[in-house]
Coordinates of C-alpha atoms and ligand atoms in Angstrom, one line a residue:
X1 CA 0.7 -19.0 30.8
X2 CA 0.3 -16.1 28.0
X3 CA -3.3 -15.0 27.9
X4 CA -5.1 -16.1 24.2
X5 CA -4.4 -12.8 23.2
X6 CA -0.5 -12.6 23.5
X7 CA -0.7 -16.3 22.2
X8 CA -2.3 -14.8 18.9
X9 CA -5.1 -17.6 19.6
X10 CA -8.2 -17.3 17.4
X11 CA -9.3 -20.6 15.7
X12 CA -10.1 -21.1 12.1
X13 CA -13.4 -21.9 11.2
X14 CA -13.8 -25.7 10.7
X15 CA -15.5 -25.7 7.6
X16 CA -12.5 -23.6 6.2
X17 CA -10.1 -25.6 7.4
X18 CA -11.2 -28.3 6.0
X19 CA -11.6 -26.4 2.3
X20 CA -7.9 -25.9 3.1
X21 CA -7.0 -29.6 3.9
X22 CA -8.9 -30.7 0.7
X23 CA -6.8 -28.6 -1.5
X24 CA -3.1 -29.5 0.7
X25 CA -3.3 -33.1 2.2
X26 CA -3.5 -36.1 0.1
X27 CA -4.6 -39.9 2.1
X28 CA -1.3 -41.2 3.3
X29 CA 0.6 -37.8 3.8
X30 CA 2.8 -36.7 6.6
X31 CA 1.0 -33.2 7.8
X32 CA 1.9 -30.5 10.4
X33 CA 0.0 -27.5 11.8
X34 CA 2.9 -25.8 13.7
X35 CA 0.8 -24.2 15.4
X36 CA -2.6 -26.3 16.0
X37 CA -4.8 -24.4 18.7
X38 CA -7.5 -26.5 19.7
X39 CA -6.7 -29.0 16.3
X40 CA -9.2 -27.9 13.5
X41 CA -7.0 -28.1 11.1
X42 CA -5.4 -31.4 12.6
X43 CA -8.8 -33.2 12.6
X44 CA -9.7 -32.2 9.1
X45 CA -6.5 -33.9 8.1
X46 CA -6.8 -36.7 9.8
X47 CA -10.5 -37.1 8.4
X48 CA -8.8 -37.2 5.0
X49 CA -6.3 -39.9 6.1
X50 CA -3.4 -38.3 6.7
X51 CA -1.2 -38.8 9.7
X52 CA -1.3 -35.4 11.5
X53 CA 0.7 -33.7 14.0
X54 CA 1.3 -30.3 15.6
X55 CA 2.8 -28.2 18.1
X56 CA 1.3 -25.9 20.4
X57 CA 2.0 -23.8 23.4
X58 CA -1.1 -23.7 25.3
X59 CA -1.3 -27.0 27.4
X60 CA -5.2 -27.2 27.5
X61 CA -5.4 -26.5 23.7
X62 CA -2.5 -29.0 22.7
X63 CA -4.4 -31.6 24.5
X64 CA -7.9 -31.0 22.6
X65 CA -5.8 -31.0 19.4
X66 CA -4.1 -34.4 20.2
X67 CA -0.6 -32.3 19.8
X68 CA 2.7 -32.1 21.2
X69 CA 2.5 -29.4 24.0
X70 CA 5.8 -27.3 23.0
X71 CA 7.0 -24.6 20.7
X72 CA 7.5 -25.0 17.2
X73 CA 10.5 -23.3 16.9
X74 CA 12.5 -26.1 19.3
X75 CA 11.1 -28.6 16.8
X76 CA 12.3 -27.5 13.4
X77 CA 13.8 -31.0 12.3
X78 CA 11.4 -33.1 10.3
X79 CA 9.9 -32.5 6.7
X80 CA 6.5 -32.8 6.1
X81 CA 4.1 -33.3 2.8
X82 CA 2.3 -30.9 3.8
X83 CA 1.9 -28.0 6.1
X84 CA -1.4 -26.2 7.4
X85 CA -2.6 -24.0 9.9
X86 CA -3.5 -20.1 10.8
X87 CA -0.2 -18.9 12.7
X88 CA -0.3 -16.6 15.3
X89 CA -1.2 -12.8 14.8
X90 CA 1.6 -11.6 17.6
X91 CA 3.7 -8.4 17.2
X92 CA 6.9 -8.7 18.2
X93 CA 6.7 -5.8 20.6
X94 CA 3.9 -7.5 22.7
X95 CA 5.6 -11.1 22.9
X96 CA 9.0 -10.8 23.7
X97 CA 9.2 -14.9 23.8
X98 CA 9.3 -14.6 19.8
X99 CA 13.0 -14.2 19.8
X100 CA 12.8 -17.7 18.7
X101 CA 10.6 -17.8 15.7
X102 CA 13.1 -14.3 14.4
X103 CA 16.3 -16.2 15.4
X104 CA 14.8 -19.2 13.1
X105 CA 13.6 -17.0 10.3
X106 CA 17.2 -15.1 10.3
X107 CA 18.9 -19.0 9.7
X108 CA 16.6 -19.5 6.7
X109 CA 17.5 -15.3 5.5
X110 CA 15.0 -13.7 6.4
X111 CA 15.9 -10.8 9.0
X112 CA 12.5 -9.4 10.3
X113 CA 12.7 -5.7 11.8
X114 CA 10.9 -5.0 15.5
X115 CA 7.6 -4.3 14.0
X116 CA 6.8 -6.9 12.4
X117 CA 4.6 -9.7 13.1
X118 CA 5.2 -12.9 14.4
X119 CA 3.1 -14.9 11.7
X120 CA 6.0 -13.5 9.5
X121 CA 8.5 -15.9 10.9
X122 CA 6.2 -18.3 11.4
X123 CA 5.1 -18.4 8.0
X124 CA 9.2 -18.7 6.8
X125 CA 9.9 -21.5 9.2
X126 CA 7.1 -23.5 8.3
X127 CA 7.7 -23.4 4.7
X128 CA 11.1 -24.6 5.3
X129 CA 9.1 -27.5 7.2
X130 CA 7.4 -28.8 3.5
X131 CA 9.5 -31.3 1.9
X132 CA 10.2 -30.5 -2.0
X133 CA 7.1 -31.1 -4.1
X134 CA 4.8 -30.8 -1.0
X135 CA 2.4 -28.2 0.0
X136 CA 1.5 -25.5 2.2
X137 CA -2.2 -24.0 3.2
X138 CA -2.2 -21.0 5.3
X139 CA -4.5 -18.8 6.7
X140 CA -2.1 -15.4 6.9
X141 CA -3.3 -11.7 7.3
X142 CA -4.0 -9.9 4.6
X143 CA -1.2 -7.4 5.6
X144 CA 1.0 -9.4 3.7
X145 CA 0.3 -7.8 0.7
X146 CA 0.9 -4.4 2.4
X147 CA 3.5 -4.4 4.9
X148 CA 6.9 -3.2 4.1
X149 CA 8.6 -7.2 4.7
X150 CA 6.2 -8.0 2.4
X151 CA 8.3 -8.3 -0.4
X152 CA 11.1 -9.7 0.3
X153 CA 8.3 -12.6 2.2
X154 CA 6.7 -13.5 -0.5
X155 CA 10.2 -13.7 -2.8
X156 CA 11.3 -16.1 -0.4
X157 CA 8.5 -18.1 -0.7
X158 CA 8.5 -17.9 -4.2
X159 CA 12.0 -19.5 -4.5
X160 CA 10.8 -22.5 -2.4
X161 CA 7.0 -23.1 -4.2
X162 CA 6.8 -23.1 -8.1
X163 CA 3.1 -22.2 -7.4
X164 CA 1.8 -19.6 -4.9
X165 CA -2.4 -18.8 -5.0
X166 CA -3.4 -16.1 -2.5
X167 CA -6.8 -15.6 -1.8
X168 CA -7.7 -12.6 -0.3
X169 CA -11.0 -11.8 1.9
X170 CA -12.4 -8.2 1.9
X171 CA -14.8 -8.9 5.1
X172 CA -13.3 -10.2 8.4
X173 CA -13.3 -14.4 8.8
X174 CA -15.6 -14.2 11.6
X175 CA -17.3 -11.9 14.2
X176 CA -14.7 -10.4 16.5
X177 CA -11.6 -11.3 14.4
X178 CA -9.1 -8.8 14.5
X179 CA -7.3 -8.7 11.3
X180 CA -8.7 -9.5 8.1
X181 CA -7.1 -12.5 6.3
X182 CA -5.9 -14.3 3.3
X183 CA -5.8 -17.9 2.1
X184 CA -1.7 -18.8 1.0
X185 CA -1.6 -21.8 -1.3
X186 CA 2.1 -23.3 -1.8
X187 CA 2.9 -25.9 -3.9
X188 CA 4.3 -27.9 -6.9
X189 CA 3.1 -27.1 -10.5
X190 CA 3.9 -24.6 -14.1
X191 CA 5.3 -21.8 -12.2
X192 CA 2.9 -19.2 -11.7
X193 CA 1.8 -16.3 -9.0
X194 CA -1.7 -15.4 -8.3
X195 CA -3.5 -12.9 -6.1
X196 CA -7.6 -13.0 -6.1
X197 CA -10.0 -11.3 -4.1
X198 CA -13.0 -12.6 -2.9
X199 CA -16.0 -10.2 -0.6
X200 CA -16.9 -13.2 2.2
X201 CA -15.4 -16.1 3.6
X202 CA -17.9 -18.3 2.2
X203 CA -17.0 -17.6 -1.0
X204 CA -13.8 -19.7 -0.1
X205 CA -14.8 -23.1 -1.7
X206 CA -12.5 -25.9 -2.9
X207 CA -13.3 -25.3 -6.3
X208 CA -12.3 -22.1 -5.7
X209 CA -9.0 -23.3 -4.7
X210 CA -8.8 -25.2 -7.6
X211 CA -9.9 -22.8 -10.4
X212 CA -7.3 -23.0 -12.6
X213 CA -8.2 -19.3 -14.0
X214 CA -5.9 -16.7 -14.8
X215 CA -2.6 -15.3 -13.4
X216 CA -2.7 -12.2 -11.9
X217 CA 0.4 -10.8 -10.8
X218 CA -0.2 -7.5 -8.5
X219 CA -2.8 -7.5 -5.8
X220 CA -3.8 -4.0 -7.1
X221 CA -4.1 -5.4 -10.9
X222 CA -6.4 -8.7 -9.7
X223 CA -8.7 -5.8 -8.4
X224 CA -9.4 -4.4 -11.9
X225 CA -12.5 -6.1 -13.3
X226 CA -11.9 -8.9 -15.4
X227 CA -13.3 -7.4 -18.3
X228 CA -11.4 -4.1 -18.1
X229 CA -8.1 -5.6 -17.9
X230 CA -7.4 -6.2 -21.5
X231 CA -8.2 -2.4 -22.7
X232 CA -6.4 -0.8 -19.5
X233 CA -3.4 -2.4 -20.1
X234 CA -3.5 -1.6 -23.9
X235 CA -4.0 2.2 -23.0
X236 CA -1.8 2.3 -20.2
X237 CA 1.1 0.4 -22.6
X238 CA 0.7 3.6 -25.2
X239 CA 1.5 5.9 -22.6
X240 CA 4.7 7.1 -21.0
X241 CA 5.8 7.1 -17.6
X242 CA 5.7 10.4 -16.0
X243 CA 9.4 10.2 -15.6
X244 CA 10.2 10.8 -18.7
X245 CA 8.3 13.5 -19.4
X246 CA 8.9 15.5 -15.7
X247 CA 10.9 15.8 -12.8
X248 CA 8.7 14.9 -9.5
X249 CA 10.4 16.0 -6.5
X250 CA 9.4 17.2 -2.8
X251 CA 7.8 21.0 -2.2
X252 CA 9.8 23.0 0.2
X253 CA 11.2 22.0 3.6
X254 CA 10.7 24.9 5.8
X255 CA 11.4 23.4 9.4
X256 CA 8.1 25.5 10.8
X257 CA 5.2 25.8 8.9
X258 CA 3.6 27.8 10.5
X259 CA 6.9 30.6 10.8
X260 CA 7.3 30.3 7.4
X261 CA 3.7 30.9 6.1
X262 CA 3.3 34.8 6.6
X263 CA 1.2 38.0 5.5
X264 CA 2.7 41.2 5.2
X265 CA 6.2 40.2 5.1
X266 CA 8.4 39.8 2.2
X267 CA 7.2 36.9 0.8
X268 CA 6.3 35.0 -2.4
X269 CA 3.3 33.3 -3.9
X270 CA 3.5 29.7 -2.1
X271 CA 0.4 26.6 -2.1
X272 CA 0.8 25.2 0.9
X273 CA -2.0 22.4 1.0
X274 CA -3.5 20.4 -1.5
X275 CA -6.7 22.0 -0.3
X276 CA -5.6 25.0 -2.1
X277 CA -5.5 23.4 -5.0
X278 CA -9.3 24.1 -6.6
X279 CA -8.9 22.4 -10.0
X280 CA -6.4 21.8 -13.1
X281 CA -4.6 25.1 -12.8
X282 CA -3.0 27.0 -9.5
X283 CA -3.9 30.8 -10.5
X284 CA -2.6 33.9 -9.3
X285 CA -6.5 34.6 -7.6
X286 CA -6.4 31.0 -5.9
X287 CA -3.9 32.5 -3.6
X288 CA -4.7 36.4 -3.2
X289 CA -6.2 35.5 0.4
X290 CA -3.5 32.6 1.3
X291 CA -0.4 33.4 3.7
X292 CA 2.9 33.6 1.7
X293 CA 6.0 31.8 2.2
X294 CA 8.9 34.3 3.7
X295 CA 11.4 35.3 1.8
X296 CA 14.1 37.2 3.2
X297 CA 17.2 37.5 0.7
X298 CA 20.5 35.5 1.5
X299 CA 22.2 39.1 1.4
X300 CA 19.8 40.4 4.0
X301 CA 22.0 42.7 6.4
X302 CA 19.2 43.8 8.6
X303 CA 17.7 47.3 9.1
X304 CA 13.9 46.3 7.9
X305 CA 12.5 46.8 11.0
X306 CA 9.3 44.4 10.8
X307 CA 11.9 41.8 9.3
X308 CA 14.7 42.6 11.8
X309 CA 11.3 41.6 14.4
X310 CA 10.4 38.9 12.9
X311 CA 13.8 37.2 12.6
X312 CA 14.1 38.1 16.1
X313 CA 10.8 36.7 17.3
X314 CA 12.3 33.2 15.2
X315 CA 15.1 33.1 17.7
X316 CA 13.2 33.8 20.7
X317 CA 10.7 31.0 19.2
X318 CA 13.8 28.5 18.9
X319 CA 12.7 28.1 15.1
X320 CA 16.1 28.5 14.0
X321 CA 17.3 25.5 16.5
X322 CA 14.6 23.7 14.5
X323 CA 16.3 20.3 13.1
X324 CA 16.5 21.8 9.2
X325 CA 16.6 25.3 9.8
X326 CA 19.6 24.6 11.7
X327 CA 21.6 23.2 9.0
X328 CA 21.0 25.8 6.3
X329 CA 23.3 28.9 5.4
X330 CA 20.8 31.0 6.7
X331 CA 18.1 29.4 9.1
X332 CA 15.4 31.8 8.3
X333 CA 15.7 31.2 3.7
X334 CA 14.9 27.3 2.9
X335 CA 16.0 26.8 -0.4
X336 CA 13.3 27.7 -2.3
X337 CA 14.2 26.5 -6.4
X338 CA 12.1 27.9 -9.2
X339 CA 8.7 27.9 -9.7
X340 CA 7.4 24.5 -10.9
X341 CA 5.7 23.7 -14.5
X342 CA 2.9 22.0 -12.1
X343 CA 1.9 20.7 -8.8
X344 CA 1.2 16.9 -7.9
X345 CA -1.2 16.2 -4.7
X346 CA 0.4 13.5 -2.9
X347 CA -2.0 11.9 0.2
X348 CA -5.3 11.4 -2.2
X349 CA -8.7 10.6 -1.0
X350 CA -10.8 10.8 -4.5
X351 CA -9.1 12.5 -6.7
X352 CA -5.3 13.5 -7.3
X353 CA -4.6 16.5 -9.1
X354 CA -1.9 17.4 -10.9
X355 CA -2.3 21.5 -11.6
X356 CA -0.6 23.9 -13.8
X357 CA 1.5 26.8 -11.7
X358 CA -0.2 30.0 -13.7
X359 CA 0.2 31.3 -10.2
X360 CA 4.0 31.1 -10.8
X361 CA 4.2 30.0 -7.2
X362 CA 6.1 27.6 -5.2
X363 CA 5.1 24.4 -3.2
X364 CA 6.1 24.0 0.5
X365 CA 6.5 19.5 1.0
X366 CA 2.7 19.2 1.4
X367 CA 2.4 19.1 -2.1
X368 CA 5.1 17.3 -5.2
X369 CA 6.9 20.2 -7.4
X370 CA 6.7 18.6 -10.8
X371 CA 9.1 20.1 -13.9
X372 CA 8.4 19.1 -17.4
X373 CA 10.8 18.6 -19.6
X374 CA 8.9 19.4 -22.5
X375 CA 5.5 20.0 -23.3
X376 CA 3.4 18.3 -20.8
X377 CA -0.9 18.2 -21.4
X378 CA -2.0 18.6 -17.8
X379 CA -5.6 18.8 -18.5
X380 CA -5.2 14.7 -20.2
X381 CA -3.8 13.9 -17.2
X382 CA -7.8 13.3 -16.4
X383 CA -8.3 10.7 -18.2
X384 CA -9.5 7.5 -16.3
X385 CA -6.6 5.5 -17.4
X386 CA -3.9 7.5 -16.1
X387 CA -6.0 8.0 -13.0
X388 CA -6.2 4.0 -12.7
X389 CA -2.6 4.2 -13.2
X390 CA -2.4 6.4 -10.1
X391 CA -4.6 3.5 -7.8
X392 CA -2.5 1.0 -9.5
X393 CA 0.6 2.4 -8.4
X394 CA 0.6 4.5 -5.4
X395 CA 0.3 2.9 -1.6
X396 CA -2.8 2.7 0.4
X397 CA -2.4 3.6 4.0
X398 CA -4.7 2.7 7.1
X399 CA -7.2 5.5 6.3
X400 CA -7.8 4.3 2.7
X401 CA -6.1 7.3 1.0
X402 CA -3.7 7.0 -1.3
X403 CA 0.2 8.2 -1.1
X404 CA 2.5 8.5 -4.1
X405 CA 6.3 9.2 -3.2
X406 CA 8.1 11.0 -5.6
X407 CA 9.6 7.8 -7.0
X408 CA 5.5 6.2 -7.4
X409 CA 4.6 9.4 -9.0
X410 CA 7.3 8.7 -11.9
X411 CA 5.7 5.6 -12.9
X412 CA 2.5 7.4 -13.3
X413 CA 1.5 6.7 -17.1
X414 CA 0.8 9.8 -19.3
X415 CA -0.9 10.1 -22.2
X416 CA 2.1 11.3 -25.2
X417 CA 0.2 14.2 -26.9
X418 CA -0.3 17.8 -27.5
X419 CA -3.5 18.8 -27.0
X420 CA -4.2 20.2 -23.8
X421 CA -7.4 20.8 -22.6
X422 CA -6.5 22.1 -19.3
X423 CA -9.1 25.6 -19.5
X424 CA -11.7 23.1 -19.9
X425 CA -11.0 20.3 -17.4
X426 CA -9.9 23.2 -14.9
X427 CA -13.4 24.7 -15.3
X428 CA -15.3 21.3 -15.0
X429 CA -13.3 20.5 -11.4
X430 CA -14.1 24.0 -10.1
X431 CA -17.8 23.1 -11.2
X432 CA -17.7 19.9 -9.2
X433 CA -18.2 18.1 -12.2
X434 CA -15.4 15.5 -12.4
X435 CA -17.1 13.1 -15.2
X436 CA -16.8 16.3 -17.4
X437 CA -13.3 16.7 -16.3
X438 CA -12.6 12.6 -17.6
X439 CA -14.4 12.6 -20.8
X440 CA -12.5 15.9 -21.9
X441 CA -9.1 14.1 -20.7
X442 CA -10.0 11.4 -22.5
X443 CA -10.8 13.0 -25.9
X444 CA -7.4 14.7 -25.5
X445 CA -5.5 11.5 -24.5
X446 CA -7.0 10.1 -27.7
X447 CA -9.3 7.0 -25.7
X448 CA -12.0 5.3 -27.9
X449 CA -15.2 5.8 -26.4
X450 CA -14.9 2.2 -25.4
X451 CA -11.8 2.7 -23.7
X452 CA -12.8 5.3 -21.7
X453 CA -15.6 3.9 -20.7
X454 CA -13.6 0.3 -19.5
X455 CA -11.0 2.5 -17.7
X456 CA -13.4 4.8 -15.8
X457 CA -15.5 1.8 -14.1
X458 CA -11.7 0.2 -13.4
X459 CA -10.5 3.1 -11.8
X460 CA -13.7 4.0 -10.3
X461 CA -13.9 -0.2 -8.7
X462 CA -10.1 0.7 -7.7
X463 CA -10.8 3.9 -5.7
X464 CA -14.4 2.7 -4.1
X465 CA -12.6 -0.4 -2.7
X466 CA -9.6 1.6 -1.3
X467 CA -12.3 4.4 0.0
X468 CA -14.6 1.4 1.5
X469 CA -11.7 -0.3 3.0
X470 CA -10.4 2.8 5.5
X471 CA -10.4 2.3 8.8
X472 CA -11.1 -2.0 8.0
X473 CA -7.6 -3.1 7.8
Ligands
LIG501 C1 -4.1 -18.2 15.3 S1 -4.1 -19.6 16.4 C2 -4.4 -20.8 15.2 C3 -4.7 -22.1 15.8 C4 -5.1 -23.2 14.8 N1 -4.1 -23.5 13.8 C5 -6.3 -22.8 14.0 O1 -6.2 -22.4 12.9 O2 -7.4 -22.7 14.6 C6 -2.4 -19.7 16.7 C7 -2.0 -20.7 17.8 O3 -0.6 -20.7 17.9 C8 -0.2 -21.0 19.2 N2 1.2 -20.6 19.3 C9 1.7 -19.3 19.4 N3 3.1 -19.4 19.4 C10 3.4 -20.7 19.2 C11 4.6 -21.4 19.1 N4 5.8 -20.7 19.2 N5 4.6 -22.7 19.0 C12 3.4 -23.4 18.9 N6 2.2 -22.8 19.0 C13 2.2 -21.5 19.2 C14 -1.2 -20.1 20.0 O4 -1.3 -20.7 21.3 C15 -2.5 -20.3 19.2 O5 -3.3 -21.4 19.7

């Protein structure tokens, strides 16, 4: 038999399984736990007199929940009022026997790649399982809202249920759980989509599950405090996309960093990590002391000797066998563009900047190249509401910081206006003094005292939960 762990077995707290059955199961209904483990949720139905059944693979554990030893997936024929349960956390790659639940998922549209999770399927195939105008009360992880399937997931559920709640816990369900999770609420009603947060499982109450409160469409935007909302959308509405003020594109693609970044060489004026990067403006003296990027002119016929070594020392190296070097004209000149208005960090722990190129330098891909197409205030690019727009926008990964692709970065909203206080704001970042930097943004990005002040605690909440959550999900 598959150990607990390859089963994706760990058991739902009764008392919220039964704050799940309260909201779901009505006296009288037809329920299913595809999945019922050792039958919490099963006797919390039945305690609400509903006639309860479930599937599960585990002999011992089927018996204790009073269910049908067996697999759910060779049982996908009756509709249900309503459906509950916690399914199994299994990756594909560690349970090959979950050809089933994919092959089932696949029927109803879904395709799931190799890395995804089992409780993916699971979720799709139990859905299918509620009868129209019935419910569905899952405990799911809170990847959901991350993963790339996530999307396409949640559409699908969307078309089925008028009404989808998802209630998301920041702390773990219980000592020793492995993932973190989130309540899913399906059912009949006014059409509406709803993401909350709550900090502790406790917190996870019926009336909770009732509250009737506002609709919050993106996970990121239910994290904004409730009394921010309001004024950061109102600021964030005057402004324009960066897109239509700048190209955003990808620094340089060497092939070989390090054969790329040289001293003494020809070369030209290159940042080649954020780190570099000391406050609102690159400037010729940030980079005195920093390698260069080589630059070796498509005409080059040889007859530099310490270029003619180099090159040489490339080859012997392999560097030009190197997959991108390989496929240019010349392997040793990456196509290097113009210099860039600006540069945009893009892997951010605090703060993302986006700095002026004084230095007239170029970017290698550690960093965005950003091109304005008119004039673009780099210094308002401080203020806290485009910065919330940046936490709004870009994706958190595993270790909490925060990644904007090219395409994220164009949606980054801008403050439309000349002023540009970038001296000043470049100062206060060298000095360490970041609220200085905001407040000068903010004057320039024309913010009411009270709409700074609204946006800065948002986007300061925003980044303090993405900064406490690394290494937790
Ligand atoms: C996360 S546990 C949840 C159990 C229970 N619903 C609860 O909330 O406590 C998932 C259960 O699914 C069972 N399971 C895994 N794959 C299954 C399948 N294909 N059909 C039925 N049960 C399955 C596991 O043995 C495990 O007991």
């Amino acid at each position: 038999m598959h150990s607990a762990k390859a089963r994706g077995a760990y058991y739902t707290p009764a008392r919220l399984a039964e704050t799940l059955c309260r909201w779901a199961v009505r006296p009288g209904d037809r329920v299913l736990d595809p999945a019922a483990g050792d039958g919490v949720f099963l006797r919390a139905a039945r305690a609400l007199g509903a006639r309860a059944g479930g599937f599960e693979i585990d002999p011992a554990a089927a018996k204790a929940a009073g269910a049908i030893r067996g697999d759910f997936f060779d049982h996908l024929d009756r509709r249900y009022d309503a459906v509950v349960g916690n399914p199994p956390y299994v990756h594909f790659t560690q349970a090959n026997a979950q050809r089933k639940a994919r092959e089932a998922a696949a029927r109803l549209g879904m395709r799931f790649g190799s890395g995804a999770s089992v409780w993916a399927p699971f979720l799709v195939a139990a859905a299918e399982r509620v009868r129209p105008g019935g419910r569905m009360a899952m405990v799911i992880p809170r990847e959901t809202l991350f993963v790339d399937y996530a999307h396409p997931l949640l559409a699908h559920l969307r078309a089925k249920f008028p009404r989808i709640d998802m209630i998301c816990v920041r702390t773990f369900l219980f000592e020793g759980a492995l993932v973190k999770v989130a309540v899913l609420l399906c059912g009949p009603g006014r059409p509406r989509f709803r993401i909350r947060e709550v900090e502790f499982p406790e917190e996870l109450t019926p009336e909770l599950l009732e509250d009737d409160g506002q609709d919050e469409e993106s996970f990121a935007w239910s994290r904004v405090p409730r009394e921010c909302r309001e004024t950061a959308r109102r600021v964030l509405e005057r402004f324009a996309p960066l897109s239509e003020l700048a190209d955003v594109s990808i620094g340089i693609v060497t092939g070989d960093k390090p054969y790329f970044l040289v001293r003494g060489l020809p070369s030209l004026p290159v940042v080649a990590s954020p780190t570099w990067v000391q406050g609102a403006i690159v400037k010729a003296a940030d980079l005195r002391n920093r390698p260069r990027l080589l630059d070796i002119p498509p005409d080059y016929a040889g007859g530099d000797a310490a270029v003619d070594a180099y090159l040489e020392e490339g080859r012997r190296r392999g560097v030009h066998r190197r997959y991108k070097c390989a496929e240019r004209a010349f392997w040793w000149r990456p196509r290097m563009g113009a210099p860039p208005d600006a540069f945009l960090t893009y892997l951010n722990d605090r703060l993302p900047r986006l700095a002026l190129n004084r230095a007239r330098a170029r970017c290698t891909n550690n960093l965005h190249r950003v091109t304005f197409h008119g004039s673009v205030s780099v210094g308002a690019f401080y203020n806290p509401a485009t910065l919330l727009s940046i936490e709004l926008g870009g994706r958190i990964l595993g270790d909490g910081a925060l990644k904007l692709e090219p395409g994220d970065a164009g949606k980054i909203r801008m403050p439309r206006t000349c002023r540009d206080p970038v001296d000043a704001v470049d100062a206060a970042l060298r000095q360490g003094d970041a609220k200085d930097a905001f407040r000068i943004a903010s004057a320039a990005a024309g913010l009411s005292f009270r709409e700074h002040r609204l946006c800065a605690r948002a986007h300061a909440e925003l980044r303090d939960i993405r900064l406490r959550e690394r290494r937790m999900r």
